[in-house]
Coordinates of C-alpha atoms in Angstrom, one line a residue:
Chain A
M1487 CA 58.8 -87.7 57.9
L1488 CA 62.2 -90.3 58.1
K1489 CA 61.5 -93.7 58.5
Y1490 CA 63.8 -96.8 59.5
T1491 CA 63.6 -100.9 58.9
E1492 CA 64.9 -103.5 59.8
D1493 CA 67.2 -104.7 56.8
H1494 CA 68.8 -101.2 57.4
E1495 CA 66.9 -98.5 54.2
W1496 CA 65.6 -95.8 55.2
L1497 CA 62.1 -94.5 53.5
S1498 CA 62.0 -90.2 53.6
I1499 CA 58.7 -89.8 53.4
A1500 CA 55.7 -86.9 51.7
D1501 CA 52.9 -86.5 49.9
G1502 CA 52.7 -90.2 49.9
V1503 CA 55.8 -90.7 48.1
A1504 CA 59.0 -92.7 49.9
T1505 CA 62.5 -91.8 48.6
V1506 CA 64.1 -95.1 50.0
G1507 CA 67.8 -95.5 50.1
I1508 CA 70.4 -98.1 52.0
T1509 CA 71.2 -96.2 55.9
S1510 CA 75.5 -95.2 56.5
H1511 CA 75.3 -98.4 59.2
A1512 CA 74.3 -100.7 56.4
V1513 CA 76.8 -99.3 53.2
E1514 CA 79.5 -100.1 56.0
Q1515 CA 78.6 -102.5 56.6
L1516 CA 78.4 -103.5 53.4
G1517 CA 82.8 -101.4 52.5
D1518 CA 82.8 -100.0 48.4
L1519 CA 80.1 -101.2 46.7
V1520 CA 80.6 -102.4 42.8
F1521 CA 77.2 -103.3 41.5
V1522 CA 73.6 -101.6 42.3
D1523 CA 70.5 -103.3 40.2
L1524 CA 67.1 -101.2 40.8
P1525 CA 64.4 -101.7 39.5
Q1526 CA 62.0 -100.9 36.4
V1527 CA 59.7 -97.0 36.8
G1528 CA 56.0 -98.7 36.7
A1529 CA 57.7 -101.9 39.0
A1530 CA 54.4 -103.2 41.4
L1531 CA 56.7 -104.3 44.5
A1532 CA 54.9 -105.9 47.8
R1533 CA 56.3 -105.3 50.7
N1534 CA 59.2 -107.6 51.1
D1535 CA 60.5 -108.3 47.4
S1536 CA 63.9 -107.5 46.1
A1537 CA 64.0 -103.9 45.3
A1538 CA 67.4 -103.7 43.7
T1539 CA 70.9 -105.4 44.2
V1540 CA 74.0 -104.3 45.2
E1541 CA 77.5 -105.8 45.1
S1542 CA 80.3 -104.9 47.1
V1543 CA 84.0 -105.5 46.4
K1544 CA 82.5 -108.3 49.1
A1545 CA 78.8 -109.5 47.5
A1546 CA 75.9 -109.5 47.0
S1547 CA 73.2 -108.7 49.1
D1548 CA 69.2 -107.3 48.3
V1549 CA 67.7 -104.4 49.1
Y1550 CA 63.9 -105.7 50.5
C1551 CA 60.5 -103.0 50.2
P1552 CA 59.6 -101.8 52.9
L1553 CA 56.4 -101.2 51.9
D1554 CA 53.7 -101.8 48.8
G1555 CA 53.8 -99.5 45.9
E1556 CA 54.7 -98.4 42.4
V1557 CA 58.7 -97.6 41.8
L1558 CA 57.9 -93.9 40.4
E1559 CA 61.1 -93.0 39.5
V1560 CA 65.2 -94.4 40.2
N1561 CA 68.4 -92.9 40.6
E1562 CA 70.9 -94.0 37.1
A1563 CA 73.6 -92.0 38.6
I1564 CA 74.6 -95.1 41.2
V1565 CA 73.9 -98.0 39.1
N1566 CA 76.9 -95.6 36.7
D1567 CA 78.3 -95.1 39.6
P1568 CA 78.6 -96.7 42.6
A1569 CA 80.6 -95.3 45.3
I1570 CA 76.8 -92.7 45.2
V1571 CA 75.9 -94.4 47.9
N1572 CA 78.8 -95.1 50.4
A1573 CA 80.3 -91.5 49.8
D1574 CA 76.6 -90.3 50.1
P1575 CA 73.5 -92.9 51.0
Q1576 CA 71.6 -90.6 52.9
G1577 CA 71.1 -88.4 50.6
A1578 CA 72.0 -88.8 46.6
G1579 CA 73.5 -92.3 47.0
W1580 CA 68.9 -93.2 47.1
F1581 CA 67.5 -96.1 45.5
Y1582 CA 64.1 -95.5 44.4
K1583 CA 60.9 -93.3 44.6
L1584 CA 57.7 -95.4 46.0
K1585 CA 54.6 -94.2 45.6
L1586 CA 53.0 -97.1 49.2
A1587 CA 49.4 -98.0 48.5
N1588 CA 48.9 -97.1 51.9
P1589 CA 51.1 -94.5 52.8
A1590 CA 49.5 -95.6 56.4
E1591 CA 51.7 -98.7 56.4
A1592 CA 54.5 -96.3 57.9
E1593 CA 53.6 -95.5 60.3
A1594 CA 54.1 -98.5 61.8
L1595 CA 58.0 -98.3 60.7
M1596 CA 60.6 -97.0 63.0
D1597 CA 61.9 -93.7 63.3
E1598 CA 65.7 -92.8 63.5
A1599 CA 65.9 -92.9 67.2
A1600 CA 64.5 -96.6 67.4
Y1601 CA 67.3 -97.7 63.9
L1602 CA 70.2 -96.3 66.0
A1603 CA 69.3 -98.0 69.2
L1604 CA 68.8 -101.8 67.1
V1605 CA 72.2 -100.6 65.9
G1606 CA 74.3 -99.4 68.5
Chain B
M249 CA 81.1 -109.6 68.0
L250 CA 82.6 -113.0 66.1
D251 CA 81.9 -115.9 68.2
T252 CA 86.3 -115.7 68.2
T253 CA 85.7 -119.6 71.4
S254 CA 86.2 -121.7 68.7
L255 CA 88.7 -119.9 66.0
K256 CA 92.5 -120.3 66.2
T257 CA 94.8 -117.5 67.1
T258 CA 98.4 -116.6 64.9
P259 CA 100.9 -114.7 65.7
L260 CA 100.1 -111.7 64.7
T261 CA 96.3 -111.1 65.7
A262 CA 96.0 -109.3 68.5
L263 CA 98.0 -106.9 65.9
N264 CA 96.1 -107.4 63.3
I265 CA 92.6 -106.5 66.6
E266 CA 95.0 -103.2 66.8
L267 CA 95.5 -102.0 63.9
G268 CA 91.4 -102.1 62.5
G269 CA 91.2 -105.2 61.6
K270 CA 87.7 -106.9 60.6
M271 CA 87.9 -110.0 61.7
V272 CA 86.4 -112.8 60.8
G273 CA 86.9 -116.3 61.3
F274 CA 88.4 -118.5 57.9
A275 CA 90.0 -121.5 58.2
G276 CA 89.4 -121.8 61.4
Y277 CA 91.9 -119.0 62.0
E278 CA 90.2 -115.6 63.2
M279 CA 91.6 -113.2 60.7
P280 CA 91.5 -109.5 59.6
V281 CA 88.9 -109.3 56.1
Q282 CA 89.6 -105.8 55.4
F283 CA 91.7 -102.8 57.3
A284 CA 89.7 -99.6 57.4
P285 CA 90.6 -98.4 54.4
G286 CA 88.6 -101.4 53.2
V287 CA 89.1 -104.1 50.3
M288 CA 89.5 -101.5 47.2
K289 CA 92.1 -99.7 48.9
E290 CA 94.0 -102.1 49.9
H291 CA 94.2 -103.5 46.6
L292 CA 95.5 -100.8 45.4
H293 CA 97.6 -100.1 48.0
T294 CA 99.3 -103.0 47.7
R295 CA 99.9 -103.0 43.5
A296 CA 100.9 -98.9 43.5
R297 CA 102.6 -99.0 47.4
A298 CA 102.7 -102.4 49.6
G299 CA 100.2 -104.1 51.6
L300 CA 101.5 -106.7 54.8
F301 CA 99.3 -109.5 54.7
D302 CA 99.2 -112.0 58.3
V303 CA 99.6 -116.2 56.1
S304 CA 100.2 -117.5 59.3
H305 CA 97.2 -119.2 59.3
M306 CA 99.0 -121.3 56.2
G307 CA 101.4 -125.1 57.2
Q308 CA 105.0 -124.8 57.3
V309 CA 106.3 -128.0 57.1
L310 CA 109.9 -129.0 56.6
L311 CA 111.4 -132.2 55.2
R312 CA 114.0 -133.1 56.5
P313 CA 115.6 -136.3 54.5
K314 CA 116.8 -139.0 57.3
S315 CA 120.1 -139.9 55.1
G316 CA 120.9 -136.2 55.3
K317 CA 120.4 -135.3 51.6
V318 CA 118.3 -133.2 50.3
E319 CA 118.0 -135.0 47.0
D320 CA 116.3 -137.6 48.9
A321 CA 113.8 -135.5 50.4
A322 CA 112.9 -135.3 47.0
L323 CA 112.7 -138.0 45.5
A324 CA 110.1 -138.6 48.4
L325 CA 108.4 -135.7 47.2
E326 CA 108.0 -136.8 44.2
R327 CA 106.1 -139.8 45.1
L328 CA 103.3 -137.1 45.9
V329 CA 103.9 -134.3 43.5
P330 CA 103.6 -135.4 39.9
V331 CA 106.3 -131.7 40.1
D332 CA 110.3 -131.1 39.2
I333 CA 111.4 -131.9 43.4
L334 CA 115.1 -132.7 42.1
G335 CA 115.8 -130.3 40.5
V336 CA 114.8 -127.5 42.3
K337 CA 117.8 -125.7 43.4
P338 CA 119.3 -125.3 46.1
G339 CA 117.9 -121.7 47.5
R340 CA 115.1 -121.7 44.5
Q341 CA 111.1 -122.3 44.7
R342 CA 108.5 -123.8 43.1
Y343 CA 104.6 -124.7 42.9
A344 CA 103.3 -127.7 42.8
L345 CA 100.1 -129.8 43.4
F346 CA 99.4 -132.8 45.9
T347 CA 97.2 -135.1 43.1
D348 CA 95.0 -138.0 44.7
A349 CA 95.0 -141.8 43.3
R350 CA 92.1 -139.7 40.3
G351 CA 94.0 -137.3 39.9
G352 CA 92.3 -134.1 41.5
I353 CA 94.2 -132.1 44.0
L354 CA 95.1 -132.6 47.4
D355 CA 95.9 -129.1 47.4
D356 CA 98.6 -126.8 46.0
L357 CA 101.7 -126.4 47.8
M358 CA 105.1 -123.4 47.9
V359 CA 107.8 -126.6 47.8
A360 CA 111.6 -125.1 48.1
N361 CA 114.8 -126.7 48.1
R362 CA 117.1 -125.3 51.6
G363 CA 120.2 -126.5 50.7
D364 CA 119.8 -129.9 53.1
H365 CA 116.3 -130.5 53.4
L366 CA 113.3 -129.2 51.6
Y367 CA 110.7 -126.3 53.2
V368 CA 106.6 -126.8 52.2
V369 CA 103.8 -124.0 53.0
V370 CA 101.1 -125.6 52.7
N371 CA 97.5 -124.1 52.7
A372 CA 95.8 -123.4 56.5
S373 CA 92.6 -125.5 55.2
C374 CA 94.4 -128.6 53.9
K375 CA 97.3 -128.0 56.6
E376 CA 96.6 -130.8 59.1
Q377 CA 95.6 -133.8 56.1
D378 CA 99.0 -132.3 54.0
V379 CA 100.7 -133.2 57.2
A380 CA 98.7 -136.6 57.7
H381 CA 100.0 -137.2 54.1
M382 CA 102.7 -136.4 54.3
R383 CA 103.1 -138.0 57.3
T384 CA 101.9 -141.4 56.1
H385 CA 104.2 -141.2 52.6
L386 CA 107.4 -140.0 52.7
S387 CA 108.2 -141.2 56.9
D388 CA 110.8 -144.3 55.4
L389 CA 112.9 -141.3 54.5
C390 CA 112.1 -138.2 56.2
E391 CA 110.8 -136.0 58.9
V392 CA 108.2 -134.3 58.6
V393 CA 108.4 -131.4 61.0
E394 CA 105.6 -129.0 61.1
L395 CA 106.4 -125.5 62.0
T396 CA 103.7 -124.1 64.7
D397 CA 106.3 -121.5 66.2
R398 CA 106.6 -119.5 62.9
A399 CA 104.3 -116.5 61.2
L400 CA 104.6 -116.1 57.8
V401 CA 104.3 -113.0 56.4
A402 CA 103.9 -111.2 52.6
L403 CA 104.9 -107.9 51.5
Q404 CA 103.8 -107.6 47.9
G405 CA 103.7 -104.8 46.0
P406 CA 106.3 -102.2 44.3
E407 CA 107.0 -100.6 47.1
A408 CA 108.4 -103.6 49.2
E409 CA 112.2 -104.8 47.4
A410 CA 112.7 -100.8 48.9
A411 CA 111.1 -101.5 52.0
L412 CA 112.1 -105.2 53.1
S413 CA 115.8 -104.6 51.8
A414 CA 116.1 -101.5 54.4
L415 CA 116.2 -104.9 57.1
A416 CA 117.9 -106.8 55.8
P417 CA 120.3 -105.5 52.2
E418 CA 120.4 -108.6 50.8
V419 CA 116.3 -109.5 50.0
A420 CA 116.9 -106.7 47.4
A421 CA 119.5 -109.0 45.2
M422 CA 116.9 -112.2 45.3
A423 CA 114.8 -112.9 42.2
F424 CA 110.9 -114.7 41.9
M425 CA 110.6 -118.1 43.6
D426 CA 114.6 -117.7 45.1
V427 CA 114.4 -118.5 48.9
R428 CA 117.5 -117.5 51.9
G429 CA 118.0 -117.2 55.2
V430 CA 118.5 -114.3 56.2
R431 CA 118.7 -112.4 59.5
I432 CA 115.8 -110.2 60.1
L433 CA 116.1 -108.4 63.5
G434 CA 118.8 -110.0 64.9
V435 CA 117.1 -113.4 64.0
D436 CA 117.2 -115.7 61.2
C437 CA 113.5 -116.3 58.8
I438 CA 112.6 -117.7 55.6
V439 CA 112.6 -114.9 52.9
S440 CA 111.2 -116.3 49.8
R441 CA 111.3 -113.5 47.1
S442 CA 107.2 -115.0 46.2
G443 CA 102.9 -114.0 46.9
Y444 CA 99.8 -114.0 45.9
S445 CA 99.1 -110.7 44.3
G446 CA 100.7 -111.0 41.0
E447 CA 103.0 -107.7 42.4
D448 CA 107.0 -108.0 43.7
G449 CA 107.3 -109.0 46.9
Y450 CA 108.5 -111.7 49.4
E451 CA 107.4 -114.3 51.9
V452 CA 108.8 -113.9 55.7
S453 CA 109.0 -117.0 58.0
V454 CA 109.8 -115.4 61.1
P455 CA 109.9 -116.9 64.5
A456 CA 106.6 -116.2 66.6
D457 CA 107.8 -114.4 69.4
T458 CA 109.6 -111.6 66.7
A459 CA 106.1 -111.2 64.7
V460 CA 105.3 -108.3 65.6
A461 CA 108.0 -106.6 65.7
L462 CA 108.6 -106.5 62.0
V463 CA 105.3 -106.1 61.3
R464 CA 105.2 -102.8 63.1
K465 CA 108.8 -102.5 62.1
L466 CA 108.1 -102.7 58.4
L467 CA 104.9 -100.2 59.3
E468 CA 107.0 -97.8 60.0
N469 CA 107.7 -97.2 56.6
P470 CA 104.6 -95.1 55.2
D471 CA 105.0 -96.8 52.1
V472 CA 103.2 -100.2 54.4
Q473 CA 100.1 -100.7 55.3
P474 CA 97.9 -103.9 56.1
I475 CA 96.2 -105.2 53.9
G476 CA 93.5 -107.8 54.9
L477 CA 92.1 -111.2 53.2
G478 CA 89.3 -109.7 51.1
A479 CA 91.8 -107.7 49.3
R480 CA 94.3 -110.6 49.0
D481 CA 91.7 -112.5 47.2
S482 CA 91.1 -109.8 44.9
L483 CA 94.2 -109.5 43.8
R484 CA 94.7 -112.9 43.6
L485 CA 92.2 -113.1 41.5
E486 CA 93.0 -110.2 39.3
A487 CA 96.1 -112.1 38.7
G488 CA 94.7 -115.4 37.5
L489 CA 96.1 -117.6 40.6
C490 CA 94.2 -120.4 41.7
L491 CA 92.3 -120.6 45.0
Y492 CA 92.1 -124.3 46.9
G493 CA 88.7 -125.9 47.8
N494 CA 87.4 -123.0 44.8
D495 CA 88.7 -122.9 41.5
I496 CA 90.8 -126.6 42.1
D497 CA 89.8 -129.6 43.8
T498 CA 89.6 -133.2 44.0
T499 CA 87.4 -132.7 41.1
T500 CA 90.1 -131.1 38.9
T501 CA 92.7 -132.3 37.4
P502 CA 95.7 -130.3 36.7
V503 CA 95.5 -129.8 33.1
A504 CA 91.4 -129.1 33.9
A505 CA 92.9 -126.6 35.9
A506 CA 95.2 -125.5 33.5
L507 CA 98.3 -125.7 35.1
E508 CA 100.1 -127.7 33.1
W509 CA 103.6 -125.9 33.6
A510 CA 103.2 -127.7 36.8
V511 CA 104.0 -130.6 35.5
Q512 CA 107.9 -130.6 34.4
K513 CA 108.1 -132.6 31.5
V514 CA 110.8 -135.1 33.4
R515 CA 107.4 -136.1 35.8
R516 CA 105.3 -136.8 32.1
S517 CA 105.2 -139.0 29.6
G518 CA 108.8 -139.9 28.2
G519 CA 111.0 -138.3 30.9
T520 CA 113.3 -139.8 33.4
R521 CA 110.8 -140.0 36.5
A522 CA 107.9 -139.8 34.8
G523 CA 105.3 -141.3 36.2
G524 CA 105.1 -142.4 40.4
F525 CA 102.8 -140.1 42.2
P526 CA 99.1 -140.7 42.0
G527 CA 96.6 -140.8 39.6
A528 CA 99.2 -140.6 36.8
D529 CA 97.6 -142.9 34.8
V530 CA 94.4 -139.6 34.6
I531 CA 96.4 -136.9 34.8
L532 CA 99.0 -138.8 31.8
A533 CA 96.4 -139.8 29.8
E534 CA 95.0 -135.9 29.8
F535 CA 98.6 -134.6 28.7
D536 CA 98.0 -137.2 25.2
Q537 CA 93.7 -136.4 25.2
G538 CA 93.5 -133.1 27.1
A539 CA 90.1 -132.9 29.9
P540 CA 87.3 -132.0 29.2
R541 CA 86.9 -129.2 30.8
R542 CA 89.1 -126.1 30.7
R543 CA 90.3 -123.0 33.9
V544 CA 90.2 -120.2 32.5
G545 CA 89.2 -116.8 32.8
I546 CA 86.0 -114.8 33.1
A547 CA 85.4 -111.4 31.6
P548 CA 81.3 -110.4 31.9
E549 CA 80.8 -108.1 29.7
G550 CA 78.4 -105.4 31.6
R551 CA 79.2 -103.8 35.0
A552 CA 78.0 -106.8 38.0
P553 CA 80.2 -109.1 39.6
I554 CA 79.7 -112.9 38.7
R555 CA 80.6 -114.7 41.7
G556 CA 82.0 -118.1 42.7
G557 CA 78.8 -121.1 41.7
T558 CA 77.2 -119.2 39.1
A559 CA 76.3 -121.0 36.4
L560 CA 76.7 -120.9 32.2
F561 CA 76.1 -121.8 29.4
A562 CA 76.8 -121.1 25.5
D563 CA 73.5 -118.7 24.3
E564 CA 70.3 -117.3 26.0
T565 CA 68.1 -119.6 26.0
S566 CA 69.9 -122.9 26.3
T567 CA 68.9 -125.2 29.9
T568 CA 71.8 -127.9 29.7
P569 CA 75.4 -125.0 32.0
V570 CA 78.2 -125.5 29.7
G571 CA 80.7 -124.1 32.2
Q572 CA 80.2 -122.8 35.7
I573 CA 82.1 -120.1 37.9
T574 CA 84.6 -120.5 40.5
S575 CA 86.1 -117.8 41.8
G576 CA 84.3 -113.9 41.0
G577 CA 84.3 -110.7 41.9
F578 CA 85.2 -106.9 41.1
G579 CA 88.5 -105.9 40.2
P580 CA 89.8 -102.9 41.4
T581 CA 92.5 -102.9 39.5
T582 CA 91.0 -103.4 36.2
E583 CA 87.7 -101.5 37.3
T584 CA 86.2 -104.1 36.0
P585 CA 84.1 -107.2 36.9
V586 CA 86.5 -109.9 36.6
A587 CA 85.7 -114.0 36.9
M588 CA 87.5 -117.7 36.9
G589 CA 85.7 -120.8 36.0
Y590 CA 85.7 -124.2 34.1
V591 CA 83.5 -124.2 30.9
A592 CA 84.0 -127.4 28.4
T593 CA 87.0 -127.1 26.4
A594 CA 85.6 -127.2 22.9
L595 CA 84.5 -123.6 24.6
A596 CA 87.6 -122.6 25.8
Q597 CA 89.1 -120.6 22.9
S598 CA 90.0 -117.3 24.4
G599 CA 87.4 -114.9 22.8
T600 CA 84.6 -117.8 23.3
R601 CA 81.0 -115.8 23.6
L602 CA 78.8 -117.5 26.3
F603 CA 75.8 -117.1 29.1
A604 CA 76.3 -116.4 33.1
E605 CA 72.6 -117.0 34.8
L606 CA 72.3 -113.9 37.3
R607 CA 69.3 -113.7 39.1
G608 CA 66.6 -115.1 36.6
K609 CA 68.8 -112.9 33.6
R610 CA 71.7 -114.2 30.6
L611 CA 75.1 -112.4 31.1
P612 CA 77.1 -111.7 28.2
V613 CA 80.1 -112.8 29.0
T614 CA 83.7 -113.7 27.5
V615 CA 86.3 -116.4 27.7
A616 CA 89.2 -114.1 28.7
D617 CA 93.1 -115.2 28.6
L618 CA 94.2 -114.9 32.6
P619 CA 96.5 -113.4 33.8
F620 CA 93.4 -109.7 34.3
I621 CA 96.6 -108.0 34.6
T622 CA 100.5 -107.8 33.7
P623 CA 102.1 -109.1 36.3
R624 CA 105.5 -107.2 36.9
Y625 CA 107.0 -110.8 38.7
K626 CA 111.3 -109.4 39.8
R627 CA 112.6 -112.5 37.6

């Protein structure tokens, strides 16, 4: 199941675990990323907590946690080479995996068609 | 979409949009922050080839001496700047600072001697107040004429000479900070060999109705690409150059800003034209005693860019800041974060380790020599 947020994150959800990243649209707006700060593995995050920080040449932006959950794994590759996020934001440029506290809550997020309509 | 209703345009705004510029409001003007390649590639292109910048938002002003003698305009302007203007020879330009009564900096500017008058370029964000300031204090000796019918374009990078000299061969013989009147595309331009990138290059003042033709002609050269304000900022930051409003303002003095080199000996204590500018008592005393804080380069040790406004601390636990970042970001050429800021003078020595507080963490940084790159000015 692929879901999106108004904060331009995508979630690929399987078996109650969401792989979370930022959308192609977000990456286009941010420009070249030069720094990514990811959450600690094991961290318990609540919806709308700041989960990660990305910095482009231009500015720093927070990446908010879309749902309550626990961080299972983070993508260290993008810390070492933030350009991976620019090159493949919805694939190799994933940020972290979140074990969802209430998987059913994901149903309320946007599907791809709704997100694409939002960003025009 | 950008609400442009309250923004002014330049003679190149329509072309910037046509070229794919992502437009933002800057100093009241609609300006391109970047083009399709993005800040990183635009920055690297400028250092490798040549970047073309619309800087028409900046103020261009002529100071015409009523006596007809340029020396009178120079001496008049020396009332407002702690700089040896009389010593600027015809065909040369010099960096200068407008100071206030407290020794703070009202703006920075370039002053060129054009033989029978001075040509001054000031920052966009300050130009109205600068023009008013000059009118108030110089009108007894000079006519102060703002040039509102000209564009200003900067061509920066190692291929700038080849690109511009293809249109005007004589510019190749110019040295850094030379200024000349040059016919380009059949119109009279003012060309200086200078810029704001740390690279060799030129700034060309061109009549507004020829600006688009000039830029299109330069862009026919595959080495020349349009560059936005984003890369202009990262280029100048790597080059250690101050941005007015960030790194210098009315709370910073020339000595605190490490701009002593801009105040020639003739204007300092003991010089033949010592003082005589606003804030001279404060500024000249600081030449003897030093300033309490000093502008320095800051090299973050990690990968995280540390931006303007970030507080600096002497160690990981102290609660009182010892300084502040005034400009910071990522250096595409250095491939590291780069920054500058002010620290207590006792901590201004290169190599001093400090800590920047970022998102609640204290990250180690080192006081570094400026610039971060080796400038390639053609001296």
